[in-house]
């Protein structure tokens, strides 16, 4: 591995014009493809194997043309103080609004509040429901404008009018905080390298990689049904790892220059050593992201694969484009220990420099391993305590900011009809195999009326064939409550009894039931996903470190950091701690896919630091240093770089906290805090403490396994046989 990457690094350095041309051509090609591709709508949200999805599929078959998955809008009206919705003037305004809404070409039907009895008991609030042929993200702008204009006309007539539902669903934006994250990364790089040129290389290569990845996703979005969130998350992860991987290569290049090597040789050795760590770190991220497909939720699978593609591009760019740009930079990238013009004169230190902060910290940990280990574990354990109160769910209009019309419509409906009205359950009764379908429909409705927390059960609405009917159930509790979840399970249990008596299938669907099924599916998949991803990465790390205990320690440390990060997410987004600072206007259940997504991404990113930091320790140990001294050596060379990489990754992730999309905001915060815990507590404190306590046992590997494992030479042992001048027949470096 090291020898191959060494040759690749030198080749990229020498043939830098050709390498740069290839990547620029790929960026141009991806950009042209993205610009010419049709605009993508919202990714279709299907959950194969769940009861809610089976019911949706059945509705498509038995009720053709009803657009069961089409967008809906609830136009909610409230009469002025002292008036009723039944007053002639208010009634005329509502009926005129209903007529205007019915004229849309994409509208399937609009319910009249007075005919549908959609007026509150006190007569002050009413609503009209609009059903569309297509999803909210596929709606024409003209249809959305018509919806808004109709509401505005009613407002001008004196009514309070708000619009709920997914018809006004908008593409999320990240805000200016994303740019701030990149700016912070630039400042950290300048401080780390002391040179604008050296600092600019990781940023430039990361932006090129992200540009290619996101442009490719945009170009394929329509064909592959990729949602807007997919490209946002790919950008988030691609930026973070792209900067980090380039940072690792450039730092090692400067270290090789400081040892007196020629620039082409230094680029080759940087690619052979740090590049090997980048390859295996990238592989762990790829395993974690692609592994999301085991959950069998298409949207999550697409997000993982798209982000994995961006990570793969970041690895390839770090191994080829970075050496090429180092060739262009020439002497503007100084050896480690020299300062650029930005921070001082470019001269070497004549007297030995005092040990850096990483060396001093590692020496302290080696002297006090037990105290550091206990402090780190107890601290992360305390941060993880809120995770014991984790509640999962998917967002509805009740989680929107109070400034939005969707949230105000949600509150008006709760006020007029009760909290459960915002999450109606649709019960689909398939009586095709029953002798008396009508009797089955009536029996099903009566059984549901006898359950707890049921406010309203509408009469069954059969299809033309008369073999299938829908029943709408209004719960007494809000959609995201445990009580509503229990009601869904209660209806399904009652349906199982009816199945035995009548051969009819009773299925519960609707957005609330779908959210419940998604949460349960994700919970069930979490343990198998952990076993698969951690197991594969564990085997990979055994090959990298040629040790059993080091990969085991890495996995256990990851579990500590991810539990602490989940605890922080619960404290902020569910309990409301520091919610104002994070821009969280409405607390509630944590996004149901958040834990499994965080596990996948954080595990991959955590292994970045593990691989880069511990490979330097193993490199020193293999080359003859004692275990404790190898730990100090690894920190002397790697602590500054890992610290800079962690701060950069945190800044990039934190930049997405400003997103208007609650899922992106939560993931940005969760990943940022997880990187903090993992980099600064686990890798910088717990890892050296454990290695100091284990001593030589840390690097133990059974002989039979040592013989069976392939030698990937991450430490660059094969490169030590080469002289600093390199091969005699190599071309001279052009700088």
XYZ file of N, CA and C in Angstrom, residues 423-550:
384
model
N -53.204 15.075 13.375
C -52.616 13.787 12.992
C -53.670 12.723 12.789
N -54.605 12.896 11.855
C -55.660 11.888 11.653
C -55.076 10.568 11.164
N -55.691 9.499 11.577
C -55.277 8.163 11.157
C -56.225 7.679 10.067
N -55.676 7.100 9.036
C -56.506 6.537 7.971
C -56.480 5.020 8.094
N -57.643 4.450 8.320
C -57.767 2.998 8.430
C -58.310 2.465 7.106
N -57.587 1.557 6.500
C -57.979 0.954 5.228
C -58.464 -0.466 5.512
N -59.702 -0.752 5.137
C -60.290 -2.071 5.380
C -60.409 -2.806 4.049
N -59.646 -3.878 3.902
C -59.671 -4.695 2.690
C -60.580 -5.901 2.951
N -61.814 -5.817 2.453
C -62.800 -6.882 2.684
C -63.067 -7.690 1.421
N -62.089 -7.740 0.540
C -62.273 -8.435 -0.738
C -62.574 -9.912 -0.543
N -62.005 -10.516 0.504
C -62.204 -11.951 0.744
C -63.337 -12.224 1.732
N -64.070 -11.180 2.126
C -65.157 -11.349 3.092
C -66.490 -11.577 2.381
N -67.402 -12.256 3.068
C -68.722 -12.535 2.492
C -69.618 -11.301 2.491
N -69.471 -10.437 3.511
C -70.333 -9.261 3.632
C -69.466 -8.033 3.930
N -68.891 -7.403 2.900
C -67.991 -6.266 3.127
C -68.630 -5.128 3.910
N -69.888 -4.806 3.631
C -70.522 -3.692 4.333
C -70.594 -3.942 5.831
N -70.918 -5.167 6.207
C -70.978 -5.507 7.631
C -69.594 -5.401 8.265
N -68.568 -5.785 7.495
C -67.193 -5.689 8.002
C -66.810 -4.239 8.241
N -67.177 -3.354 7.308
C -66.853 -1.934 7.470
C -67.499 -1.378 8.738
N -68.763 -1.727 8.947
C -69.469 -1.237 10.138
C -68.852 -1.807 11.410
N -68.530 -3.086 11.384
C -67.939 -3.734 12.564
C -66.582 -3.131 12.894
N -65.807 -2.807 11.867
C -64.493 -2.199 12.092
C -64.641 -0.830 12.745
N -65.571 -0.010 12.223
C -65.794 1.305 12.812
C -66.228 1.217 14.257
N -67.118 0.271 14.575
C -67.591 0.115 15.946
C -66.455 -0.331 16.878
N -65.586 -1.205 16.371
C -64.471 -1.669 17.194
C -63.509 -0.530 17.515
N -63.275 0.344 16.548
C -62.361 1.467 16.765
C -62.962 2.462 17.748
N -64.293 2.682 17.678
C -64.943 3.624 18.592
C -64.786 3.206 20.050
N -64.611 1.920 20.293
C -64.479 1.439 21.656
C -63.084 1.565 22.241
N -62.118 2.044 21.453
C -60.741 2.171 21.942
C -60.549 3.495 22.674
N -59.514 3.524 23.521
C -59.207 4.746 24.267
C -58.608 5.806 23.338
N -58.789 7.066 23.703
C -58.189 8.212 23.023
C -58.738 8.423 21.613
N -59.926 7.885 21.333
C -60.568 8.113 20.036
C -61.620 9.205 20.200
N -61.504 10.279 19.418
C -62.452 11.382 19.482
C -63.530 11.222 18.417
N -63.120 10.934 17.192
C -64.060 10.841 16.083
C -63.705 9.671 15.181
N -64.743 8.957 14.721
C -64.579 7.907 13.716
C -65.582 8.185 12.603
N -65.089 8.514 11.415
C -65.995 8.839 10.307
C -66.595 7.564 9.720
N -67.762 7.649 9.100
C -68.338 6.469 8.424
C -67.406 5.970 7.323
N -67.459 4.667 7.095
C -66.602 4.070 6.069
C -66.941 4.618 4.689
N -65.889 4.883 3.894
C -66.042 5.374 2.524
C -65.542 4.283 1.567
N -66.474 3.471 1.003
C -66.032 2.362 0.137
C -65.636 2.837 -1.257
N -64.874 1.999 -1.945
C -64.516 2.282 -3.334
C -65.651 1.844 -4.258
N -65.472 2.030 -5.555
C -66.536 1.693 -6.509
C -66.870 0.211 -6.486
N -65.857 -0.626 -6.299
C -66.095 -2.074 -6.268
C -66.777 -2.515 -4.982
N -66.725 -1.687 -3.955
C -67.357 -2.016 -2.692
C -66.608 -3.013 -1.849
N -65.358 -3.341 -2.217
C -64.600 -4.339 -1.452
C -63.549 -3.728 -0.531
N -63.349 -2.419 -0.614
C -62.353 -1.740 0.222
C -62.925 -0.398 0.661
N -62.628 -0.017 1.905
C -63.141 1.255 2.422
C -62.089 1.929 3.280
N -62.217 3.240 3.398
C -61.338 4.012 4.280
C -62.167 4.597 5.418
N -61.565 4.614 6.599
C -62.184 5.186 7.790
C -61.183 6.154 8.404
N -61.598 7.379 8.646
C -60.722 8.373 9.270
C -60.976 8.397 10.772
N -59.868 8.310 11.530
C -59.937 8.292 12.992
C -59.193 9.512 13.527
N -59.865 10.304 14.365
C -59.227 11.468 14.981
C -58.849 11.111 16.419
N -57.545 11.067 16.740
C -57.128 10.773 18.114
C -57.386 11.969 19.031
N -57.321 11.722 20.313
C -57.469 12.804 21.273
C -56.168 13.466 21.630
N -55.039 12.891 21.229
C -53.718 13.413 21.578
C -52.989 13.880 20.331
N -51.932 14.671 20.520
C -51.176 15.195 19.386
C -50.450 14.074 18.650
N -50.084 14.283 17.398
C -49.514 13.212 16.575
C -48.257 12.566 17.155
N -47.386 13.351 17.790
C -46.106 12.818 18.250
C -46.157 12.218 19.655
N -47.357 12.081 20.248
C -47.461 11.598 21.624
C -47.423 10.071 21.684
N -47.029 9.566 22.848
C -47.014 8.119 23.083
C -48.438 7.575 23.064
N -49.400 8.372 23.519
C -50.802 7.942 23.541
C -51.306 7.644 22.134
N -50.963 8.500 21.180
C -51.371 8.266 19.788
C -50.697 7.013 19.234
N -49.441 6.814 19.592
C -48.738 5.598 19.157
C -49.439 4.356 19.702
N -49.863 4.411 20.962
C -50.583 3.275 21.548
C -51.913 3.040 20.838
N -52.569 4.128 20.408
C -53.827 3.978 19.686
C -53.611 3.261 18.356
N -52.549 3.617 17.645
C -52.253 2.948 16.373
C -52.083 1.449 16.589
N -51.317 1.084 17.610
C -51.123 -0.339 17.899
C -52.442 -0.988 18.336
N -53.281 -0.217 19.059
C -54.574 -0.755 19.476
C -55.476 -1.065 18.290
N -55.504 -0.160 17.293
C -56.308 -0.400 16.091
C -55.792 -1.626 15.343
N -54.490 -1.755 15.267
C -53.908 -2.904 14.563
C -54.209 -4.213 15.300
N -54.191 -4.180 16.626
C -54.541 -5.385 17.394
C -56.009 -5.756 17.164
N -56.880 -4.727 17.145
C -58.291 -4.993 16.870
C -58.477 -5.550 15.460
N -57.673 -5.041 14.525
C -57.737 -5.539 13.156
C -57.328 -6.991 13.047
N -56.372 -7.407 13.877
C -55.957 -8.809 13.865
C -57.111 -9.714 14.287
N -57.921 -9.254 15.282
C -59.089 -10.034 15.687
C -60.131 -10.113 14.591
N -60.349 -8.992 13.885
C -61.301 -8.987 12.781
C -60.837 -9.887 11.633
N -59.546 -9.944 11.434
C -58.990 -10.802 10.389
C -59.356 -12.262 10.651
N -59.251 -12.653 11.909
C -59.570 -14.039 12.256
C -61.052 -14.345 12.075
N -61.922 -13.341 12.320
C -63.369 -13.570 12.262
C -63.960 -13.373 10.873
N -63.403 -12.437 10.098
C -64.051 -12.050 8.838
C -63.175 -12.184 7.599
N -61.881 -12.537 7.766
C -60.918 -12.611 6.651
C -60.658 -11.252 6.015
N -60.954 -10.170 6.738
C -60.683 -8.820 6.227
C -59.371 -8.306 6.810
N -58.619 -7.573 5.993
C -57.373 -6.958 6.450
C -57.637 -5.514 6.847
N -57.216 -5.156 8.057
C -57.365 -3.785 8.544
C -55.976 -3.176 8.668
N -55.706 -2.130 7.899
C -54.393 -1.493 7.867
C -54.526 -0.036 8.303
N -53.533 0.441 9.062
C -53.535 1.828 9.526
C -52.421 2.579 8.818
N -52.760 3.718 8.226
C -51.755 4.515 7.531
C -52.009 5.995 7.803
N -51.437 6.853 6.970
C -51.440 8.287 7.232
C -50.070 8.713 7.726
N -49.825 10.011 7.726
C -48.493 10.501 8.095
C -48.119 10.125 9.520
N -49.084 10.143 10.441
C -48.776 9.801 11.831
C -48.389 8.338 11.951
N -49.158 7.453 11.337
C -48.840 6.026 11.382
C -47.523 5.742 10.665
N -47.280 6.460 9.564
C -46.020 6.281 8.842
C -44.835 6.674 9.723
N -44.971 7.774 10.446
C -43.898 8.204 11.346
C -43.628 7.162 12.423
N -44.677 6.587 12.957
C -44.517 5.557 13.992
C -43.809 4.335 13.417
N -44.194 3.931 12.219
C -43.570 2.760 11.594
C -42.100 3.014 11.273
N -41.797 4.231 10.827
C -40.403 4.568 10.531
C -39.552 4.479 11.793
N -40.041 5.047 12.880
C -39.286 5.031 14.134
C -39.032 3.603 14.599
N -40.053 2.766 14.503
C -39.885 1.382 14.942
C -38.920 0.625 14.031
N -39.007 0.899 12.739
C -38.111 0.221 11.789
C -36.657 0.617 12.046
N -36.439 1.903 12.328
C -35.085 2.375 12.608
C -34.569 1.808 13.923
N -35.424 1.722 14.913
C -35.010 1.131 16.191
C -34.618 -0.329 16.015
N -35.405 -1.059 15.245
C -35.117 -2.474 15.022
C -33.832 -2.677 14.238
N -33.497 -1.710 13.374
C -32.314 -1.856 12.520
C -31.034 -1.390 13.190
N -31.128 -0.677 14.312
C -29.944 -0.059 14.906
C -28.905 -1.094 15.328
N -29.343 -2.138 16.030
C -28.382 -3.145 16.508
C -27.744 -3.910 15.347
N -28.520 -4.428 14.370
C -27.865 -5.081 13.224
C -26.906 -4.153 12.479
N -27.281 -2.884 12.373
C -26.411 -1.930 11.695
C -25.105 -1.750 12.456
N -25.205 -1.610 13.772
C -24.001 -1.475 14.588
C -23.101 -2.695 14.438
N -23.700 -3.874 14.484
C -22.912 -5.111 14.367
C -22.201 -5.165 13.021
N -22.935 -4.830 11.956
C -22.341 -4.882 10.618
C -21.220 -3.868 10.461
N -21.506 -2.599 10.768
C -20.537 -1.537 10.516
C -19.331 -1.645 11.442
N -19.598 -1.787 12.734
C -18.484 -1.888 13.679
C -17.696 -3.165 13.430
N -18.399 -4.248 13.069
C -17.701 -5.505 12.799
C -16.767 -5.401 11.606
N -17.273 -4.844 10.494
C -16.427 -4.699 9.309
C -15.254 -3.752 9.569
N -15.532 -2.632 10.233
C -14.459 -1.687 10.527
C -13.458 -2.290 11.505
N -13.941 -3.101 12.439
C -13.045 -3.772 13.382
C -12.059 -4.672 12.631
N -12.578 -5.447 11.669
C -11.696 -6.302 10.873
C -10.708 -5.467 10.067
N -11.172 -4.357 9.517
C -10.295 -3.487 8.736
C -9.183 -2.913 9.607
N -9.522 -2.507 10.822
C -8.523 -1.918 11.718
C -7.537 -2.962 12.232
N -7.973 -4.216 12.330
C -7.026 -5.284 12.684
C -5.941 -5.380 11.617
N -6.354 -5.253 10.350
C -5.378 -5.286 9.257
C -4.457 -4.072 9.324
N -5.014 -2.909 9.637
C -4.226 -1.680 9.669
C -3.230 -1.690 10.820
N -3.717 -1.985 12.035
C -2.876 -1.862 13.231
C -2.197 -3.164 13.629
N -2.631 -4.300 13.015
C -2.095 -5.620 13.368
C -2.150 -5.801 14.881
N -3.333 -5.636 15.403
C -3.576 -5.718 16.832
C -5.039 -6.069 17.054
N -5.338 -6.697 18.192
C -6.716 -6.989 18.564
C -7.255 -5.911 19.496
N -6.457 -5.499 20.467
C -6.930 -4.591 21.501
C -7.076 -3.156 21.005
N -6.234 -2.721 20.093
C -6.333 -1.339 19.602
C -7.647 -1.113 18.841
